Amino acid sequence: MRTYFRSLTDVMASPLAAAAKAFSRDTGQSRVFKSTKLEDMVYQDLRRGDTELDTLESACGEKLSTFPVLSRDIYQSFYSLNVRKNDAATLSETARRFNAPILDEVMRGEDYPAIKAACEGRQLPAYEAAGEFVSQVAENLDSLMEQAGGEKKALDTLEKLEQRRDDSMEKLKQLLEQAAQSGGNAELERQALAAANRAQSQVNQADAVGRMVRDNTVKNKDGIAALVAQAGKAAAQKAESTAAAIAAWGYGPDSGDPEKMEADRNLVERVCRNKTLMEVARYLGRLKELINGKRKNSYTYGRGEKYSLELGGDINRVLGSEFATLAIPEAMPLFLRKLQRKGLKQYQRREPVSKGSGDIICMLDESGSAEEAAPWCKAVALALLDIAMQGNRRFAMIHFAGVGHFQTDLFLPGQYDREDVFRAIETFLNGNTDYATPLQEALRLMEQEGFENADMVFITDGACALPEKFLTQLKEQQAQRKFHITGVLLDQNAAGFSFSLEPFCTEILRTSQLTQENIAQRLLEQRV
């Protein structure tokens, strides 16, 4: 071993002594990002029972000790409203040379804004996206480590050297303190001198390997960036899929109830496995955001009377005593946690149940030519279902194709579940087009099933002439029952079929004139 110091005086005059005195095992942490106690608690709840991620981290942790905390930092970068870094001087060499560049590359990536839009402040989308990112990194971990550390496995060597260096620094700190207290004990001074030479040697080795890792990272930055970008793109897709599924049918992105959270996880898994459900969810999530935005901008009537207490997260109804914890800074996380879990004591209100303006019947053309537009059509129908249920109104979805070929899905308030919705989504009849069949079924619903003052939406992509006799009957019913039919014509590829809807539709919205988004907005805003 090379001799760096000849005497204890040389040691005390060197930067090594100052570094040893200031040394602490608290430095050299692997977490790149800071997190609050509340964020840690949220992550722990999400992580509980995730054996797949446990196994992945355990396997990759044998190759790279900082891999488990990398997944935690990835989640933090997706979820946190305010991403804050720890001081680089407090990081371990491996975290500084490997984790930090990976995280920087993620946040510079072109997919990061999309990830943040879907995940920021939303725990389950952020967790699912982070899990997808980490699994992609795990698949390419050997390649990433090789590009960061070189063929000589410098990154793996750096971890071992860093551990030995820290052990030596801790030992040197103890010996210097003992030597100072002994008042000139020769044996202690000899041991301290030997420890200093050993520590300096290991510091130099760690620095040299660290520079090698840094140089390799710079040299191979394009390859590393490509692998990170690939993982980022997969994470963005997962984030958007998860957010869409939860927005469409879930309990909410921030549900703190373990049972609801587990239900949302199962929902996301099922939706992501089913192409049809996934396509519908992408449209429906945006439509529900539109509906919720419209409701928030409306006035609220009928606030009801207080009659009991319950647990919840409605700040407007929370008991005043619950806010007492906000007076103590240390207790603020407790209040926020109860709010996040919807566990605050609040007043329960009794509100009268009122019937809306009219039931809704949505007729969907499911001929072979309409298959491409079917996900958007189903999403519009389900958005109308949401509006109907909010108004305690009946809803019917009539799937139609050729003559006599139809299926009716009835949705009555409180009498259907998510499986009924999924069955309706997965139904596609295929075949020809006949308008009389669904309109006859709609009249039957009004006559026999109690669909009063029905509000009808008729979505089709083709042309079909109604028999004169049936058209006369339909107009008589329209005059008698005073219902109107809004037609949506999917004619963006072949404009000119509006004549087939004009005889019985009060209003016609055409995709050759308006975008699908504008049509959906007009349909929904008129009915919220």
Short mmCIF file of C-alpha atoms in Angstrom, two decimals:
data_model
loop_
_atom_site.label_atom_id
_atom_site.label_comp_id
_atom_site.label_asym_id
_atom_site.label_seq_id
_atom_site.Cartn_x
_atom_site.Cartn_y
_atom_site.Cartn_z
CA MET A 1 0.00 0.00 0.00
CA ARG A 2 1.31 3.42 -0.93
CA THR A 3 2.35 5.69 1.93
CA TYR A 4 0.60 9.07 1.77
CA PHE A 5 1.38 10.30 5.31
CA ARG A 6 4.61 9.98 7.34
CA SER A 7 3.24 11.24 10.63
CA LEU A 8 0.03 12.03 12.42
CA THR A 9 0.84 15.71 11.94
CA ASP A 10 0.71 15.20 8.16
CA VAL A 11 -2.65 13.51 8.56
CA MET A 12 -4.11 16.32 10.67
CA ALA A 13 -2.96 18.91 8.12
CA SER A 14 -4.59 17.09 5.21
CA PRO A 15 -8.14 17.39 3.82
CA LEU A 16 -8.62 13.73 4.77
CA ALA A 17 -8.68 14.56 8.50
CA ALA A 18 -11.36 17.19 8.00
CA ALA A 19 -13.38 14.78 5.88
CA ALA A 20 -13.02 12.04 8.50
CA LYS A 21 -14.17 14.32 11.33
CA ALA A 22 -17.23 15.34 9.34
CA PHE A 23 -17.93 11.79 8.12
CA SER A 24 -21.34 10.30 8.91
CA ARG A 25 -23.14 7.22 7.71
CA ASP A 26 -26.09 9.54 7.10
CA THR A 27 -24.23 10.91 4.10
CA GLY A 28 -23.99 8.70 1.05
CA GLN A 29 -27.73 8.27 0.76
CA SER A 30 -29.25 6.70 -2.34
CA ARG A 31 -32.43 8.80 -2.61
CA VAL A 32 -32.00 11.53 -5.21
CA PHE A 33 -35.35 13.23 -4.54
CA LYS A 34 -36.82 14.49 -1.30
CA SER A 35 -40.26 13.37 -0.17
CA THR A 36 -42.69 14.35 2.57
CA LYS A 37 -43.99 11.99 5.24
CA LEU A 38 -47.40 12.02 3.60
CA GLU A 39 -45.91 11.04 0.23
CA ASP A 40 -43.98 8.23 1.92
CA MET A 41 -47.15 6.96 3.58
CA VAL A 42 -49.04 7.03 0.27
CA TYR A 43 -46.25 5.10 -1.43
CA GLN A 44 -46.10 2.52 1.38
CA ASP A 45 -49.85 1.91 1.05
CA LEU A 46 -49.51 1.43 -2.70
CA ARG A 47 -46.49 -0.79 -2.32
CA ARG A 48 -48.05 -3.09 0.27
CA GLY A 49 -48.67 -6.52 -1.23
CA ASP A 50 -46.90 -5.81 -4.53
CA THR A 51 -44.85 -9.01 -4.58
CA GLU A 52 -44.02 -8.61 -8.27
CA LEU A 53 -42.15 -5.35 -7.67
CA ASP A 54 -40.53 -6.81 -4.54
CA THR A 55 -39.14 -9.69 -6.58
CA LEU A 56 -37.96 -7.37 -9.35
CA GLU A 57 -36.17 -5.03 -6.95
CA SER A 58 -34.59 -7.91 -5.08
CA ALA A 59 -33.19 -9.45 -8.27
CA CYS A 60 -31.91 -6.13 -9.64
CA GLY A 61 -30.65 -5.04 -6.24
CA GLU A 62 -28.10 -7.86 -6.38
CA LYS A 63 -26.64 -6.23 -9.49
CA LEU A 64 -27.05 -2.62 -8.36
CA SER A 65 -27.68 -1.75 -4.72
CA THR A 66 -29.37 1.56 -5.56
CA PHE A 67 -31.95 0.00 -7.88
CA PRO A 68 -34.72 -0.33 -5.21
CA VAL A 69 -34.56 3.37 -4.36
CA LEU A 70 -34.53 4.23 -8.06
CA SER A 71 -38.09 2.93 -8.34
CA ARG A 72 -39.07 5.09 -5.34
CA ASP A 73 -37.52 8.17 -6.94
CA ILE A 74 -39.19 7.46 -10.27
CA TYR A 75 -42.57 7.40 -8.51
CA GLN A 76 -41.67 10.63 -6.74
CA SER A 77 -40.79 12.35 -10.02
CA PHE A 78 -44.16 11.32 -11.50
CA TYR A 79 -46.40 11.97 -8.48
CA SER A 80 -44.98 14.95 -6.62
CA LEU A 81 -46.37 18.42 -7.22
CA ASN A 82 -42.98 19.86 -6.30
CA VAL A 83 -40.02 17.63 -7.24
CA ARG A 84 -37.06 18.58 -5.03
CA LYS A 85 -33.56 17.12 -5.14
CA ASN A 86 -31.30 16.19 -2.25
CA ASP A 87 -27.93 17.92 -2.15
CA ALA A 88 -25.60 16.09 -4.54
CA ALA A 89 -22.90 16.09 -1.85
CA THR A 90 -25.07 13.85 0.36
CA LEU A 91 -25.54 11.19 -2.33
CA SER A 92 -23.63 7.97 -2.61
CA GLU A 93 -21.25 7.64 -5.56
CA THR A 94 -23.48 5.08 -7.25
CA ALA A 95 -26.60 7.23 -6.82
CA ARG A 96 -24.71 10.25 -8.14
CA ARG A 97 -23.17 8.39 -11.09
CA PHE A 98 -26.12 6.16 -12.08
CA ASN A 99 -29.49 7.03 -10.46
CA ALA A 100 -29.20 10.81 -10.82
CA PRO A 101 -28.36 10.76 -14.58
CA ILE A 102 -31.23 8.33 -15.22
CA LEU A 103 -33.68 10.58 -13.36
CA ASP A 104 -32.38 13.70 -15.11
CA GLU A 105 -32.83 11.98 -18.45
CA VAL A 106 -36.41 11.01 -17.52
CA MET A 107 -37.32 14.59 -16.61
CA ARG A 108 -35.78 15.92 -19.81
CA GLY A 109 -37.57 13.33 -21.95
CA GLU A 110 -40.26 14.24 -24.44
CA ASP A 111 -42.78 11.96 -22.72
CA TYR A 112 -42.33 13.49 -19.26
CA PRO A 113 -44.96 16.27 -19.71
CA ALA A 114 -47.54 13.65 -20.71
CA ILE A 115 -46.61 11.52 -17.70
CA LYS A 116 -46.95 14.48 -15.34
CA ALA A 117 -50.30 15.44 -16.84
CA ALA A 118 -51.65 11.96 -16.08
CA CYS A 119 -49.82 11.32 -12.78
CA GLU A 120 -49.19 14.53 -10.87
CA GLY A 121 -51.05 14.27 -7.57
CA ARG A 122 -52.67 10.99 -8.67
CA GLN A 123 -51.29 8.10 -6.72
CA LEU A 124 -52.41 5.02 -8.69
CA PRO A 125 -51.56 6.31 -12.19
CA ALA A 126 -48.16 7.45 -10.86
CA TYR A 127 -47.52 4.07 -9.24
CA GLU A 128 -48.53 2.07 -12.30
CA ALA A 129 -46.44 4.29 -14.59
CA ALA A 130 -43.43 4.03 -12.27
CA GLY A 131 -43.81 0.25 -12.16
CA GLU A 132 -43.86 0.11 -15.96
CA PHE A 133 -40.78 2.33 -16.18
CA VAL A 134 -38.87 0.27 -13.61
CA SER A 135 -39.72 -3.02 -15.33
CA GLN A 136 -38.42 -1.61 -18.63
CA VAL A 137 -35.21 -0.44 -16.94
CA ALA A 138 -34.83 -3.85 -15.26
CA GLU A 139 -34.94 -5.57 -18.65
CA ASN A 140 -32.10 -3.33 -19.87
CA LEU A 141 -30.22 -3.01 -16.58
CA ASP A 142 -27.17 -4.99 -17.73
CA SER A 143 -26.86 -2.81 -20.83
CA LEU A 144 -27.32 0.39 -18.81
CA MET A 145 -24.72 -0.66 -16.26
CA GLU A 146 -22.29 -1.62 -18.99
CA GLN A 147 -22.72 1.72 -20.76
CA ALA A 148 -22.38 3.62 -17.50
CA GLY A 149 -19.51 1.57 -16.06
CA GLY A 150 -17.77 0.11 -19.08
CA GLU A 151 -16.75 -3.44 -19.89
CA LYS A 152 -14.69 -3.69 -16.71
CA LYS A 153 -17.85 -3.46 -14.60
CA ALA A 154 -16.64 -0.23 -13.06
CA LEU A 155 -20.07 0.57 -11.63
CA ASP A 156 -20.17 -2.68 -9.70
CA THR A 157 -16.59 -2.09 -8.52
CA LEU A 158 -17.47 1.45 -7.45
CA GLU A 159 -20.13 0.20 -5.05
CA LYS A 160 -17.66 -2.13 -3.33
CA LEU A 161 -14.94 0.53 -3.17
CA GLU A 162 -17.40 3.01 -1.74
CA GLN A 163 -18.36 0.58 1.03
CA ARG A 164 -14.71 -0.08 1.91
CA ARG A 165 -13.91 3.64 1.82
CA ASP A 166 -16.77 4.42 4.21
CA ASP A 167 -15.66 1.67 6.59
CA SER A 168 -12.13 3.06 6.56
CA MET A 169 -13.32 6.64 7.09
CA GLU A 170 -15.46 5.58 10.02
CA LYS A 171 -12.52 3.71 11.57
CA LEU A 172 -10.19 6.67 11.00
CA LYS A 173 -12.66 9.03 12.66
CA GLN A 174 -12.77 6.82 15.76
CA LEU A 175 -8.98 6.50 15.97
CA LEU A 176 -8.39 10.24 15.56
CA GLU A 177 -10.84 10.95 18.37
CA GLN A 178 -9.17 8.36 20.62
CA ALA A 179 -5.69 9.66 19.79
CA ALA A 180 -6.73 13.22 20.63
CA GLN A 181 -8.15 12.11 23.97
CA SER A 182 -5.20 9.86 24.90
CA GLY A 183 -2.73 12.75 25.15
CA GLY A 184 -0.01 11.26 22.92
CA ASN A 185 -0.48 7.49 23.05
CA ALA A 186 2.09 6.16 20.54
CA GLU A 187 0.17 2.98 19.70
CA LEU A 188 -3.04 4.88 18.93
CA GLU A 189 -1.12 7.36 16.81
CA ARG A 190 0.48 4.48 14.86
CA GLN A 191 -2.95 2.90 14.28
CA ALA A 192 -4.43 6.24 13.22
CA LEU A 193 -1.54 6.82 10.77
CA ALA A 194 -2.05 3.38 9.21
CA ALA A 195 -5.81 3.94 9.01
CA ALA A 196 -5.24 7.30 7.33
CA ASN A 197 -3.00 5.80 4.65
CA ARG A 198 -5.48 3.02 4.06
CA ALA A 199 -8.43 5.46 3.90
CA GLN A 200 -6.59 7.80 1.52
CA SER A 201 -5.78 4.90 -0.77
CA GLN A 202 -9.43 3.82 -0.89
CA VAL A 203 -10.63 7.39 -1.41
CA ASN A 204 -8.29 7.70 -4.39
CA GLN A 205 -9.42 4.38 -5.83
CA ALA A 206 -13.08 5.31 -5.47
CA ASP A 207 -12.44 8.70 -7.08
CA ALA A 208 -10.59 7.10 -10.00
CA VAL A 209 -13.35 4.57 -10.66
CA GLY A 210 -15.94 7.33 -10.22
CA ARG A 211 -14.23 9.36 -12.95
CA MET A 212 -14.21 6.27 -15.15
CA VAL A 213 -17.95 5.85 -14.63
CA ARG A 214 -18.55 9.52 -15.36
CA ASP A 215 -16.48 9.35 -18.55
CA ASN A 216 -18.33 6.24 -19.73
CA THR A 217 -21.68 7.88 -18.98
CA VAL A 218 -20.73 10.90 -21.08
CA LYS A 219 -19.33 8.69 -23.84
CA ASN A 220 -22.46 6.53 -24.02
CA LYS A 221 -25.04 9.19 -23.19
CA ASP A 222 -26.91 8.67 -26.48
CA GLY A 223 -27.33 4.94 -25.85
CA ILE A 224 -28.42 5.55 -22.25
CA ALA A 225 -30.84 8.27 -23.38
CA ALA A 226 -32.39 5.89 -25.93
CA LEU A 227 -33.00 3.18 -23.32
CA VAL A 228 -34.46 5.71 -20.86
CA ALA A 229 -36.66 7.22 -23.60
CA GLN A 230 -37.99 3.76 -24.42
CA ALA A 231 -38.90 3.21 -20.77
CA GLY A 232 -40.39 6.71 -20.58
CA LYS A 233 -42.64 6.08 -23.57
CA ALA A 234 -43.91 2.84 -22.02
CA ALA A 235 -44.52 4.67 -18.72
CA ALA A 236 -46.45 7.44 -20.51
CA GLN A 237 -48.71 4.90 -22.21
CA LYS A 238 -49.31 3.11 -18.91
CA ALA A 239 -50.02 6.40 -17.12
CA GLU A 240 -52.55 7.51 -19.72
CA SER A 241 -54.23 4.09 -19.82
CA THR A 242 -54.49 3.93 -16.02
CA ALA A 243 -55.77 7.48 -15.71
CA ALA A 244 -58.34 6.89 -18.47
CA ALA A 245 -59.61 3.63 -16.94
CA ILE A 246 -60.00 5.20 -13.49
CA ALA A 247 -61.61 8.35 -14.89
CA ALA A 248 -64.06 6.21 -16.87
CA TRP A 249 -65.09 3.62 -14.27
CA GLY A 250 -62.91 3.86 -11.15
CA TYR A 251 -63.39 5.24 -7.66
CA GLY A 252 -60.94 8.06 -8.32
CA PRO A 253 -57.18 8.53 -8.68
CA ASP A 254 -56.72 9.45 -5.00
CA SER A 255 -58.95 6.98 -3.22
CA GLY A 256 -57.42 6.12 0.14
CA ASP A 257 -59.75 3.22 0.90
CA PRO A 258 -57.71 -0.04 0.56
CA GLU A 259 -60.69 -1.94 -0.88
CA LYS A 260 -61.44 0.76 -3.44
CA MET A 261 -57.77 1.02 -4.33
CA GLU A 262 -57.58 -2.72 -4.88
CA ALA A 263 -60.76 -2.57 -6.97
CA ASP A 264 -59.22 0.19 -9.10
CA ARG A 265 -56.07 -1.88 -9.58
CA ASN A 266 -58.12 -4.86 -10.76
CA LEU A 267 -60.08 -2.53 -13.03
CA VAL A 268 -56.90 -1.13 -14.61
CA GLU A 269 -55.51 -4.62 -15.14
CA ARG A 270 -58.71 -5.80 -16.83
CA VAL A 271 -59.10 -2.72 -19.02
CA CYS A 272 -55.48 -2.82 -20.17
CA ARG A 273 -55.94 -6.45 -21.26
CA ASN A 274 -59.03 -5.65 -23.32
CA LYS A 275 -58.49 -3.55 -26.45
CA THR A 276 -62.15 -2.55 -26.74
CA LEU A 277 -62.43 -1.40 -23.13
CA MET A 278 -59.15 0.48 -23.42
CA GLU A 279 -60.21 2.36 -26.55
CA VAL A 280 -63.55 3.31 -24.99
CA ALA A 281 -61.86 4.37 -21.75
CA ARG A 282 -59.57 6.81 -23.59
CA TYR A 283 -62.58 8.64 -25.02
CA LEU A 284 -64.83 8.28 -21.98
CA GLY A 285 -62.26 9.61 -19.52
CA ARG A 286 -62.04 12.89 -21.43
CA LEU A 287 -65.82 13.12 -21.79
CA LYS A 288 -66.33 12.65 -18.05
CA GLU A 289 -63.81 15.40 -17.36
CA LEU A 290 -65.90 17.62 -19.63
CA ILE A 291 -69.07 16.69 -17.72
CA ASN A 292 -67.45 17.26 -14.33
CA GLY A 293 -66.11 20.62 -15.44
CA LYS A 294 -69.59 21.65 -16.57
CA ARG A 295 -71.09 20.55 -13.25
CA LYS A 296 -68.50 22.46 -11.25
CA ASN A 297 -69.37 25.63 -13.13
CA SER A 298 -73.07 25.20 -12.34
CA TYR A 299 -74.93 26.43 -9.27
CA THR A 300 -75.79 23.94 -6.52
CA TYR A 301 -79.33 23.82 -5.19
CA GLY A 302 -81.05 21.73 -2.53
CA ARG A 303 -78.20 21.40 -0.07
CA GLY A 304 -80.44 19.39 2.25
CA GLU A 305 -80.66 19.24 6.04
CA LYS A 306 -78.04 17.94 8.49
CA TYR A 307 -79.23 14.83 10.24
CA SER A 308 -76.19 12.75 11.20
CA LEU A 309 -72.40 12.42 11.06
CA GLU A 310 -70.28 10.39 8.66
CA LEU A 311 -66.69 10.04 7.52
CA GLY A 312 -65.65 11.66 4.27
CA GLY A 313 -63.47 14.20 2.50
CA ASP A 314 -65.89 17.04 1.70
CA ILE A 315 -64.22 20.14 3.17
CA ASN A 316 -67.49 22.08 2.94
CA ARG A 317 -69.17 19.66 5.37
CA VAL A 318 -66.28 18.86 7.74
CA LEU A 319 -66.81 19.54 11.46
CA GLY A 320 -64.93 22.55 12.78
CA SER A 321 -63.20 20.44 15.42
CA GLU A 322 -61.34 18.50 12.71
CA PHE A 323 -59.49 21.66 11.68
CA ALA A 324 -57.91 21.95 15.14
CA THR A 325 -55.01 19.72 14.07
CA LEU A 326 -53.99 22.33 11.50
CA ALA A 327 -52.96 24.63 14.34
CA ILE A 328 -50.03 22.30 15.10
CA PRO A 329 -47.51 21.97 12.21
CA GLU A 330 -46.48 18.48 13.33
CA ALA A 331 -50.11 17.31 13.15
CA MET A 332 -50.77 18.65 9.64
CA PRO A 333 -49.78 15.33 7.96
CA LEU A 334 -52.41 13.60 10.11
CA PHE A 335 -55.14 15.95 8.84
CA LEU A 336 -53.99 15.56 5.24
CA ARG A 337 -53.88 11.80 5.61
CA LYS A 338 -57.44 11.69 6.97
CA LEU A 339 -58.55 13.97 4.13
CA GLN A 340 -56.84 11.76 1.56
CA ARG A 341 -58.45 8.64 3.07
CA LYS A 342 -61.83 10.42 3.33
CA GLY A 343 -61.76 9.81 7.07
CA LEU A 344 -62.70 13.28 8.38
CA LYS A 345 -65.86 13.67 10.47
CA GLN A 346 -68.45 15.56 8.47
CA TYR A 347 -72.16 16.31 8.52
CA GLN A 348 -74.45 13.94 6.66
CA ARG A 349 -77.23 15.65 4.75
CA ARG A 350 -80.67 14.43 3.80
CA GLU A 351 -81.53 15.56 0.28
CA PRO A 352 -84.76 14.88 -1.60
CA VAL A 353 -84.52 12.57 -4.61
CA SER A 354 -85.82 14.31 -7.71
CA LYS A 355 -86.53 13.08 -11.22
CA GLY A 356 -84.71 14.73 -14.12
CA SER A 357 -86.28 16.22 -17.22
CA GLY A 358 -86.55 12.97 -19.15
CA ASP A 359 -85.10 9.52 -19.77
CA ILE A 360 -82.43 8.98 -22.42
CA ILE A 361 -82.40 6.47 -25.27
CA CYS A 362 -79.20 6.15 -27.28
CA MET A 363 -79.30 4.18 -30.53
CA LEU A 364 -75.95 2.97 -31.90
CA ASP A 365 -75.40 1.83 -35.47
CA GLU A 366 -73.34 -1.38 -35.28
CA SER A 367 -73.22 -2.28 -38.95
CA GLY A 368 -69.88 -3.51 -40.27
CA SER A 369 -68.93 -0.11 -41.67
CA ALA A 370 -69.33 1.56 -38.24
CA GLU A 371 -66.86 -0.69 -36.41
CA GLU A 372 -63.97 1.77 -36.60
CA ALA A 373 -65.98 4.53 -34.90
CA ALA A 374 -67.58 2.16 -32.35
CA PRO A 375 -65.27 3.06 -29.38
CA TRP A 376 -66.11 6.77 -29.67
CA CYS A 377 -69.83 6.00 -30.09
CA LYS A 378 -69.82 3.77 -26.99
CA ALA A 379 -67.98 6.46 -25.01
CA VAL A 380 -70.59 9.06 -25.96
CA ALA A 381 -73.36 6.65 -24.96
CA LEU A 382 -71.72 5.98 -21.56
CA ALA A 383 -71.23 9.70 -20.97
CA LEU A 384 -74.97 10.12 -21.57
CA LEU A 385 -75.54 7.24 -19.14
CA ASP A 386 -73.55 9.14 -16.51
CA ILE A 387 -75.70 12.22 -17.05
CA ALA A 388 -78.89 10.16 -16.83
CA MET A 389 -77.87 8.53 -13.56
CA GLN A 390 -76.98 11.89 -12.01
CA GLY A 391 -80.52 13.02 -12.75
CA ASN A 392 -82.08 9.76 -11.52
CA ARG A 393 -83.25 9.08 -15.06
CA ARG A 394 -83.59 5.83 -16.98
CA PHE A 395 -81.18 5.06 -19.79
CA ALA A 396 -81.36 2.61 -22.68
CA MET A 397 -78.65 1.69 -25.17
CA ILE A 398 -80.05 0.14 -28.34
CA HIS A 399 -77.48 -1.62 -30.54
CA PHE A 400 -78.80 -2.08 -34.08
CA ALA A 401 -77.69 -3.49 -37.42
CA GLY A 402 -79.93 -5.13 -40.05
CA VAL A 403 -83.71 -5.73 -40.06
CA GLY A 404 -84.78 -7.17 -36.71
CA HIS A 405 -81.16 -7.36 -35.56
CA PHE A 406 -80.82 -5.38 -32.33
CA GLN A 407 -80.00 -5.61 -28.62
CA THR A 408 -81.28 -3.37 -25.84
CA ASP A 409 -79.33 -2.73 -22.64
CA LEU A 410 -81.44 -1.10 -19.93
CA PHE A 411 -79.79 0.89 -17.15
CA LEU A 412 -82.12 1.82 -14.33
CA PRO A 413 -80.91 3.94 -11.38
CA GLY A 414 -79.32 1.70 -8.75
CA GLN A 415 -80.07 -1.50 -10.68
CA TYR A 416 -76.91 -2.15 -12.68
CA ASP A 417 -73.20 -2.62 -12.02
CA ARG A 418 -69.89 -2.26 -13.83
CA GLU A 419 -70.19 -5.71 -15.41
CA ASP A 420 -73.43 -4.66 -17.11
CA VAL A 421 -71.61 -1.64 -18.53
CA PHE A 422 -68.72 -3.78 -19.77
CA ARG A 423 -71.10 -6.22 -21.46
CA ALA A 424 -72.72 -3.34 -23.31
CA ILE A 425 -69.31 -2.02 -24.38
CA GLU A 426 -68.14 -5.40 -25.66
CA THR A 427 -71.30 -5.91 -27.72
CA PHE A 428 -70.97 -5.28 -31.44
CA LEU A 429 -73.63 -6.79 -33.70
CA ASN A 430 -72.05 -6.35 -37.17
CA GLY A 431 -74.22 -6.61 -40.28
CA ASN A 432 -76.29 -4.25 -42.43
CA THR A 433 -78.19 -1.07 -41.48
CA ASP A 434 -81.90 -0.66 -40.76
CA TYR A 435 -83.31 2.46 -39.05
CA ALA A 436 -86.84 1.20 -38.44
CA THR A 437 -85.70 -1.57 -36.07
CA PRO A 438 -84.13 0.65 -33.36
CA LEU A 439 -86.83 3.32 -33.67
CA GLN A 440 -89.56 0.70 -33.19
CA GLU A 441 -87.72 -0.54 -30.10
CA ALA A 442 -87.44 3.04 -28.78
CA LEU A 443 -91.21 3.51 -29.18
CA ARG A 444 -91.75 0.22 -27.35
CA LEU A 445 -89.62 1.42 -24.46
CA MET A 446 -91.69 4.56 -24.21
CA GLU A 447 -94.93 2.60 -24.33
CA GLN A 448 -94.08 -0.41 -22.15
CA GLU A 449 -90.96 0.33 -20.08
CA GLY A 450 -91.86 3.74 -18.70
CA PHE A 451 -89.38 5.84 -20.67
CA GLU A 452 -91.24 9.13 -20.27
CA ASN A 453 -90.45 12.20 -22.38
CA ALA A 454 -87.48 10.32 -23.79
CA ASP A 455 -84.51 12.26 -25.05
CA MET A 456 -83.15 10.28 -28.02
CA VAL A 457 -79.72 10.25 -29.64
CA PHE A 458 -79.32 8.36 -32.93
CA ILE A 459 -75.74 7.64 -34.08
CA THR A 460 -75.11 6.16 -37.52
CA ASP A 461 -72.64 6.20 -40.40
CA GLY A 462 -74.87 5.18 -43.28
CA ALA A 463 -77.97 5.90 -45.30
CA CYS A 464 -81.32 4.15 -44.90
CA ALA A 465 -84.84 5.13 -45.97
CA LEU A 466 -87.71 4.60 -43.52
CA PRO A 467 -90.96 3.06 -44.85
CA GLU A 468 -93.53 5.82 -45.37
CA LYS A 469 -96.07 4.13 -43.11
CA PHE A 470 -93.60 3.82 -40.21
CA LEU A 471 -92.37 7.40 -40.72
CA THR A 472 -95.96 8.66 -40.40
CA GLN A 473 -96.42 6.65 -37.21
CA LEU A 474 -93.14 7.99 -35.80
CA LYS A 475 -94.10 11.60 -36.49
CA GLU A 476 -97.47 11.05 -34.80
CA GLN A 477 -95.70 9.73 -31.72
CA GLN A 478 -93.29 12.70 -31.77
CA ALA A 479 -96.21 15.12 -31.86
CA GLN A 480 -98.07 13.26 -29.13
CA ARG A 481 -95.19 12.62 -26.73
CA LYS A 482 -93.19 15.73 -27.65
CA PHE A 483 -89.84 13.98 -27.78
CA HIS A 484 -87.03 14.96 -30.10
CA ILE A 485 -84.23 12.97 -31.72
CA THR A 486 -80.67 14.26 -32.13
CA GLY A 487 -78.92 12.57 -35.03
CA VAL A 488 -75.17 12.12 -35.19
CA LEU A 489 -73.99 11.30 -38.70
CA LEU A 490 -70.49 9.82 -39.04
CA ASP A 491 -69.93 11.06 -42.58
CA GLN A 492 -66.40 12.46 -42.42
CA ASN A 493 -65.32 10.05 -45.17
CA ALA A 494 -68.41 10.38 -47.38
CA ALA A 495 -70.43 13.53 -46.74
CA GLY A 496 -73.96 13.71 -48.14
CA PHE A 497 -76.14 11.20 -46.24
CA SER A 498 -77.94 13.75 -44.08
CA PHE A 499 -81.14 13.30 -46.14
CA SER A 500 -81.62 9.89 -44.47
CA LEU A 501 -81.87 11.50 -40.99
CA GLU A 502 -83.73 14.70 -41.86
CA PRO A 503 -87.22 13.09 -41.91
CA PHE A 504 -87.14 12.13 -38.22
CA CYS A 505 -84.26 13.99 -36.50
CA THR A 506 -84.85 17.36 -34.87
CA GLU A 507 -81.13 18.18 -35.01
CA ILE A 508 -78.30 16.62 -37.03
CA LEU A 509 -74.63 16.81 -36.05
CA ARG A 510 -72.20 15.71 -38.76
CA THR A 511 -68.56 14.70 -38.44
CA SER A 512 -67.97 16.16 -41.90
CA GLN A 513 -68.71 19.58 -40.39
CA LEU A 514 -67.69 19.22 -36.73
CA THR A 515 -64.97 17.27 -34.94
CA GLN A 516 -65.92 14.35 -32.74
CA GLU A 517 -64.88 16.40 -29.72
CA ASN A 518 -67.16 19.29 -30.69
CA ILE A 519 -70.07 16.96 -31.32
CA ALA A 520 -69.62 15.24 -27.96
CA GLN A 521 -69.37 18.62 -26.24
CA ARG A 522 -72.63 19.80 -27.77
CA LEU A 523 -74.43 16.56 -26.92
CA LEU A 524 -73.29 16.57 -23.31
CA GLU A 525 -73.44 20.25 -22.41
CA GLN A 526 -77.10 20.43 -23.50
CA ARG A 527 -77.95 17.60 -21.10
CA VAL A 528 -75.83 18.24 -17.97
#
